[in-house]
């Protein structure tokens, strides 16, 4: 047992060092001007979409419930963070992190309100309820004075300045890294094993003594919290909130990232979110055929790899090292192998 804990600690330490090195490299390239502002903003947008895809994968992939209103939680977080930073007398370097926490908490509250009645349903019924929630949030935001109505909310203070040329990148990068770590840790925890048991067979899980309502709500609220934080990031990334950008199509975009990467695979969500964010920008010079090429890529992946790029498998750094060193390590599907909670 002690050896396994030591190996796990060593693996986390190696991953932490790699993450810090990657950030240091990106920050140096951006602050030195080697990477211009356009590409720095694109990297930040990749990190935001990674955070959204990973959060939705907790519900759609790990829990196995179809949710079509994820953009609604994103919109709640965007307004909560933006309204706080606009009304706060604190400097943006202080008010923004606090606003992100408030954004996550506010979205989590909405997650509880929606999740308690909605998660008693399954399949298409749950999808319809969450879709309705997303549209209700958008319509309400279109008709409130505090949100700016249909004109949206503008005048959101920017993060980038002369002292901070990297702008949103540090926040977006580390929040994406934190979301990935939380998702991995949750899937491998006792709670995560219970959630996966519910995904595989809810009736058998309930018969085994698992509180299915509690664990479904736990995964749903955690995903809503992360989506709210991502919404706060996105609002300050653009500098304006337009409710029309958080409609059903936005929820579908996030869902496509999850399905393309593989439902249940956090690594797949990271890869697909990165590719689907960069691909439209890379094809911008072919503006007349950009969406056509984008659609063809999605269709080809679904035809030849219907389970997604990685299915339910995760990339393991220690597993990769073990292959090169000749040591065998069993592959784990869906982040966890096994059923009920321990």
Coordinates of C-alpha atoms in Angstrom, one line a residue:
X1 CA 0.0 0.0 0.0
X2 CA 2.8 2.4 0.9
X3 CA 4.5 1.7 -2.4
X4 CA 1.4 2.5 -4.4
X5 CA 1.0 5.8 -2.5
X6 CA 4.6 6.6 -3.3
X7 CA 4.1 5.8 -6.9
X8 CA 1.0 7.9 -7.1
X9 CA 2.7 10.8 -5.4
X10 CA 5.7 10.6 -7.7
X11 CA 3.3 10.5 -10.7
X12 CA 1.5 13.7 -9.5
X13 CA 4.8 15.4 -8.9
X14 CA 6.0 14.6 -12.4
X15 CA 2.7 15.9 -13.9
X16 CA 2.9 19.0 -11.8
X17 CA 6.5 19.7 -13.0
X18 CA 5.5 19.2 -16.6
X19 CA 2.5 21.6 -16.3
X20 CA 4.6 24.3 -14.7
X21 CA 7.3 23.9 -17.4
X22 CA 4.6 24.1 -20.1
X23 CA 3.2 27.3 -18.6
X24 CA 6.6 28.8 -18.1
X25 CA 7.4 28.2 -21.8
X26 CA 4.1 29.7 -22.9
X27 CA 4.4 32.7 -20.6
X28 CA 7.9 33.4 -21.8
X29 CA 6.9 33.2 -25.5
X30 CA 3.9 35.6 -24.9
X31 CA 5.7 38.1 -22.6
X32 CA 8.7 38.3 -24.9
X33 CA 6.5 39.0 -27.9
X34 CA 7.5 35.8 -29.8
X35 CA 3.8 34.8 -29.7
X36 CA 1.7 37.8 -30.6
X37 CA -1.6 38.9 -28.9
X38 CA -3.8 37.0 -31.4
X39 CA -2.2 33.6 -30.6
X40 CA -2.1 34.3 -26.9
X41 CA -5.8 35.0 -27.0
X42 CA -6.3 31.8 -29.0
X43 CA -4.4 29.7 -26.4
X44 CA -6.5 31.3 -23.7
X45 CA -9.7 30.3 -25.7
X46 CA -8.4 26.8 -26.0
X47 CA -7.9 26.5 -22.3
X48 CA -11.5 27.9 -21.7
X49 CA -13.0 25.4 -24.1
X50 CA -10.9 22.6 -22.5
X51 CA -12.4 23.5 -19.1
X52 CA -15.9 23.5 -20.5
X53 CA -15.5 20.1 -22.3
X54 CA -13.9 18.5 -19.2
X55 CA -16.8 19.8 -17.0
X56 CA -19.5 18.5 -19.3
X57 CA -17.7 15.1 -19.6
X58 CA -18.2 14.6 -15.9
X59 CA -22.0 14.5 -16.5
X60 CA -22.2 13.1 -20.1
X61 CA -19.2 10.8 -20.0
X62 CA -18.6 9.7 -16.4
X63 CA -22.2 9.9 -15.3
X64 CA -23.7 9.0 -18.6
X65 CA -26.5 11.6 -18.6
X66 CA -27.2 13.7 -21.7
X67 CA -27.2 17.4 -20.8
X68 CA -28.0 20.1 -23.4
X69 CA -28.0 23.2 -21.3
X70 CA -24.4 23.5 -20.3
X71 CA -24.2 27.0 -21.8
X72 CA -26.8 28.1 -19.3
X73 CA -24.4 27.5 -16.4
X74 CA -21.7 29.2 -18.4
X75 CA -24.0 32.3 -18.8
X76 CA -24.8 32.4 -15.1
X77 CA -21.1 32.4 -14.3
X78 CA -20.3 35.0 -16.9
X79 CA -22.8 37.5 -15.5
X80 CA -21.9 36.7 -11.8
X81 CA -18.2 37.4 -12.4
X82 CA -18.6 40.4 -14.7
X83 CA -21.2 42.2 -12.5
X84 CA -19.0 41.7 -9.5
X85 CA -15.8 43.0 -11.1
X86 CA -17.7 46.0 -12.6
X87 CA -19.3 47.0 -9.2
X88 CA -16.2 46.2 -7.0
X89 CA -13.9 49.0 -5.9
X90 CA -11.0 46.5 -5.7
X91 CA -8.4 46.4 -8.4
X92 CA -9.1 43.8 -11.2
X93 CA -6.2 41.7 -10.0
X94 CA -8.0 41.1 -6.8
X95 CA -11.7 41.3 -7.8
X96 CA -11.3 38.9 -10.8
X97 CA -10.2 35.8 -8.8
X98 CA -13.0 36.5 -6.3
X99 CA -15.5 36.9 -9.1
X100 CA -14.5 33.6 -10.6
X101 CA -15.2 31.9 -7.3
X102 CA -18.6 33.6 -7.1
X103 CA -19.3 32.6 -10.7
X104 CA -18.7 29.0 -9.8
X105 CA -20.8 29.1 -6.6
X106 CA -23.7 30.8 -8.4
X107 CA -23.7 28.3 -11.1
X108 CA -23.5 25.5 -8.5
X109 CA -26.6 26.9 -6.8
X110 CA -28.4 26.8 -10.2
X111 CA -27.1 23.3 -10.6
X112 CA -28.8 22.2 -7.4
X113 CA -32.0 24.0 -8.3
X114 CA -32.2 22.4 -11.7
X115 CA -30.5 19.1 -10.8
X116 CA -32.8 18.0 -7.9
X117 CA -36.0 17.7 -10.1
X118 CA -34.2 17.0 -13.4
X119 CA -31.9 14.1 -12.3
X120 CA -34.9 12.0 -11.3
X121 CA -35.4 11.6 -15.1
X122 CA -33.2 9.9 -17.6
X123 CA -32.3 10.0 -21.3
X124 CA -34.3 12.3 -23.6
X125 CA -36.4 13.7 -20.7
X126 CA -33.3 14.9 -18.9
X127 CA -31.9 16.4 -22.1
X128 CA -35.2 18.3 -22.8
X129 CA -35.3 19.7 -19.2
X130 CA -31.7 20.9 -19.3
X131 CA -32.3 22.4 -22.8
X132 CA -35.2 24.3 -21.4
X133 CA -33.1 25.5 -18.5
X134 CA -30.5 26.9 -20.9
X135 CA -33.1 28.7 -23.0
X136 CA -34.9 30.1 -19.9
X137 CA -31.6 31.6 -18.5
X138 CA -30.9 33.2 -21.9
X139 CA -34.4 34.7 -22.2
X140 CA -34.3 36.0 -18.7
X141 CA -30.9 37.6 -19.3
X142 CA -32.4 39.2 -22.4
X143 CA -35.1 40.9 -20.3
X144 CA -33.3 42.1 -17.2
X145 CA -31.9 45.6 -16.8
X146 CA -29.0 44.5 -14.6
X147 CA -27.8 42.2 -17.4
X148 CA -28.1 44.9 -20.1
X149 CA -31.0 43.2 -21.7
X150 CA -30.7 42.2 -25.4
X151 CA -27.9 44.7 -25.8
X152 CA -25.7 42.6 -23.5
X153 CA -23.3 43.7 -20.8
X154 CA -20.3 45.8 -22.0
X155 CA -17.5 47.7 -20.3
X156 CA -16.1 44.6 -18.6
X157 CA -12.6 45.4 -17.5
X158 CA -9.8 43.7 -19.4
X159 CA -7.1 41.6 -17.6
X160 CA -4.3 42.4 -20.0
X161 CA -2.2 45.6 -19.6
X162 CA 1.4 46.7 -19.9
X163 CA 2.3 45.0 -16.6
X164 CA 0.5 41.8 -17.6
X165 CA 1.0 41.2 -21.3
X166 CA -0.1 37.6 -21.0
X167 CA -3.6 38.8 -20.0
X168 CA -6.0 35.9 -19.5
X169 CA -3.5 33.2 -20.2
X170 CA -2.3 32.5 -16.6
X171 CA -5.9 32.3 -15.3
X172 CA -7.2 30.2 -18.2
X173 CA -4.2 27.8 -18.2
X174 CA -4.2 27.0 -14.5
X175 CA -8.0 26.8 -14.2
X176 CA -8.0 24.3 -17.1
X177 CA -5.2 22.3 -15.4
X178 CA -7.2 22.4 -12.2
X179 CA -10.4 21.2 -13.9
X180 CA -8.5 18.3 -15.5
X181 CA -6.9 17.3 -12.2
X182 CA -10.3 17.5 -10.4
X183 CA -12.0 15.4 -13.0
X184 CA -9.2 12.8 -12.9
X185 CA -9.2 12.7 -9.1
X186 CA -13.0 12.6 -9.0
X187 CA -13.2 9.7 -11.5
X188 CA -10.7 7.7 -9.5
X189 CA -12.2 8.4 -6.1
X190 CA -14.8 6.4 -4.2
X191 CA -17.4 8.9 -5.3
X192 CA -16.3 8.5 -8.9
X193 CA -16.6 4.8 -8.8
X194 CA -20.1 5.1 -7.5
X195 CA -20.9 7.5 -10.4
X196 CA -19.5 5.1 -12.9
X197 CA -21.5 2.3 -11.4
X198 CA -24.6 4.4 -11.9
X199 CA -23.6 5.0 -15.5
X200 CA -23.2 1.3 -16.2
X201 CA -26.4 0.1 -14.5
X202 CA -28.4 2.5 -12.3
X203 CA -30.8 -0.1 -11.0
X204 CA -27.9 -2.5 -10.0
X205 CA -26.1 0.4 -8.4
X206 CA -29.1 1.4 -6.3
X207 CA -29.7 -2.2 -5.3
X208 CA -26.0 -2.3 -4.1
X209 CA -26.8 0.5 -1.7
X210 CA -25.5 3.5 -3.7
X211 CA -27.4 6.7 -3.2
X212 CA -28.0 7.3 -6.9
X213 CA -29.7 10.7 -6.4
X214 CA -26.9 12.1 -4.3
X215 CA -24.1 11.0 -6.6
X216 CA -25.9 12.1 -9.7
X217 CA -26.5 15.5 -8.1
X218 CA -22.8 15.7 -6.9
X219 CA -21.5 15.2 -10.5
X220 CA -24.0 17.6 -11.9
X221 CA -23.2 20.4 -9.4
X222 CA -19.5 19.9 -9.8
X223 CA -19.8 20.2 -13.6
X224 CA -22.0 23.3 -13.2
X225 CA -19.4 24.9 -10.8
X226 CA -16.6 24.4 -13.3
X227 CA -18.7 25.7 -16.2
X228 CA -19.5 28.8 -14.2
X229 CA -15.9 29.5 -13.7
X230 CA -15.2 29.0 -17.4
X231 CA -18.1 31.4 -18.1
X232 CA -16.4 34.1 -16.0
X233 CA -13.2 33.6 -17.9
X234 CA -15.0 33.8 -21.2
X235 CA -16.7 37.1 -20.2
X236 CA -13.5 38.8 -19.4
X237 CA -11.8 37.2 -22.4
X238 CA -14.2 38.9 -24.8
X239 CA -14.9 42.0 -22.7
X240 CA -18.6 41.8 -23.4
X241 CA -21.5 39.4 -22.7
X242 CA -24.0 38.8 -25.5
X243 CA -26.7 36.4 -24.3
X244 CA -27.2 35.2 -27.9
X245 CA -23.8 33.6 -27.8
X246 CA -24.9 31.2 -25.0
X247 CA -27.8 29.6 -26.7
X248 CA -28.5 25.9 -27.6
X249 CA -25.8 26.0 -30.4
X250 CA -23.1 26.8 -27.8
X251 CA -24.2 23.8 -25.6
X252 CA -24.1 21.6 -28.7
X253 CA -20.6 22.8 -29.5
X254 CA -19.4 21.8 -26.1
X255 CA -21.2 18.4 -26.4
X256 CA -19.5 17.8 -29.8
X257 CA -16.1 18.3 -28.1
X258 CA -17.0 15.6 -25.5
X259 CA -18.4 13.2 -28.1
X260 CA -15.5 13.7 -30.5
X261 CA -12.9 13.0 -27.8
X262 CA -14.8 10.1 -26.3
X263 CA -17.4 10.1 -23.6
X264 CA -15.7 9.2 -20.4
X265 CA -12.2 10.2 -21.5
X266 CA -10.9 13.4 -19.9
X267 CA -7.8 13.2 -22.2
X268 CA -10.1 12.9 -25.2
X269 CA -12.0 16.0 -24.2
X270 CA -8.7 18.0 -23.9
X271 CA -7.6 16.9 -27.3
X272 CA -10.9 17.5 -29.1
X273 CA -11.5 20.8 -27.4
X274 CA -8.0 22.0 -28.5
X275 CA -8.4 20.8 -32.1
X276 CA -12.0 22.1 -32.5
X277 CA -10.9 25.5 -31.2
X278 CA -7.8 25.8 -33.4
X279 CA -9.3 24.2 -36.6
X280 CA -11.8 27.0 -37.5
X281 CA -9.0 29.6 -36.9
X282 CA -6.5 27.6 -39.0
X283 CA -9.0 27.4 -41.9
X284 CA -10.0 31.1 -41.7
X285 CA -8.1 31.9 -44.9
X286 CA -10.4 29.4 -46.6
X287 CA -13.4 31.3 -45.4
X288 CA -15.8 30.0 -48.1
X289 CA -15.0 26.4 -47.3
X290 CA -14.0 26.7 -43.6
X291 CA -17.2 25.3 -42.1
X292 CA -17.4 22.6 -44.9
X293 CA -14.0 21.3 -44.0
X294 CA -14.9 21.5 -40.3
X295 CA -18.0 19.4 -40.8
X296 CA -16.2 16.8 -43.0
X297 CA -13.7 16.3 -40.2
X298 CA -16.5 15.7 -37.7
X299 CA -18.3 13.3 -40.0
X300 CA -15.2 11.3 -40.8
X301 CA -14.4 10.9 -37.1
X302 CA -17.9 9.7 -36.3
X303 CA -17.9 7.3 -39.2
X304 CA -14.5 5.7 -38.6
X305 CA -14.3 6.2 -34.8
X306 CA -17.9 6.3 -33.5
X307 CA -16.7 6.0 -29.8
X308 CA -14.6 9.1 -30.2
X309 CA -10.9 9.6 -30.5
X310 CA -10.0 7.8 -27.3
X311 CA -13.3 6.1 -26.4
X312 CA -13.2 5.7 -22.6
X313 CA -9.4 5.4 -22.3
X314 CA -7.1 7.9 -20.7
X315 CA -3.5 8.8 -21.5
X316 CA -1.2 7.7 -18.6
X317 CA 2.3 9.2 -18.4
X318 CA 3.3 6.4 -16.0
X319 CA 1.8 3.8 -18.3
X320 CA 3.7 5.2 -21.3
X321 CA 7.0 5.1 -19.3
X322 CA 6.2 1.5 -18.3
X323 CA 5.8 0.5 -21.9
X324 CA 9.2 1.9 -22.8
X325 CA 10.9 0.4 -19.8
X326 CA 9.3 -3.0 -20.4
X327 CA 7.2 -3.0 -17.2
X328 CA 3.6 -4.0 -17.7
X329 CA 0.8 -1.8 -16.4
X330 CA -2.9 -2.7 -16.8
X331 CA -4.9 -0.4 -18.9
X332 CA -7.9 1.2 -17.2
X333 CA -11.0 2.1 -19.2
X334 CA -13.1 5.1 -18.4
X335 CA -10.6 6.4 -15.8
X336 CA -11.7 3.7 -13.3
X337 CA -12.0 0.0 -13.4
X338 CA -14.7 -1.5 -11.3
X339 CA -18.2 -0.8 -10.1
X340 CA -19.6 0.3 -6.8
X341 CA -18.3 2.6 -4.1
X342 CA -16.0 1.4 -1.4

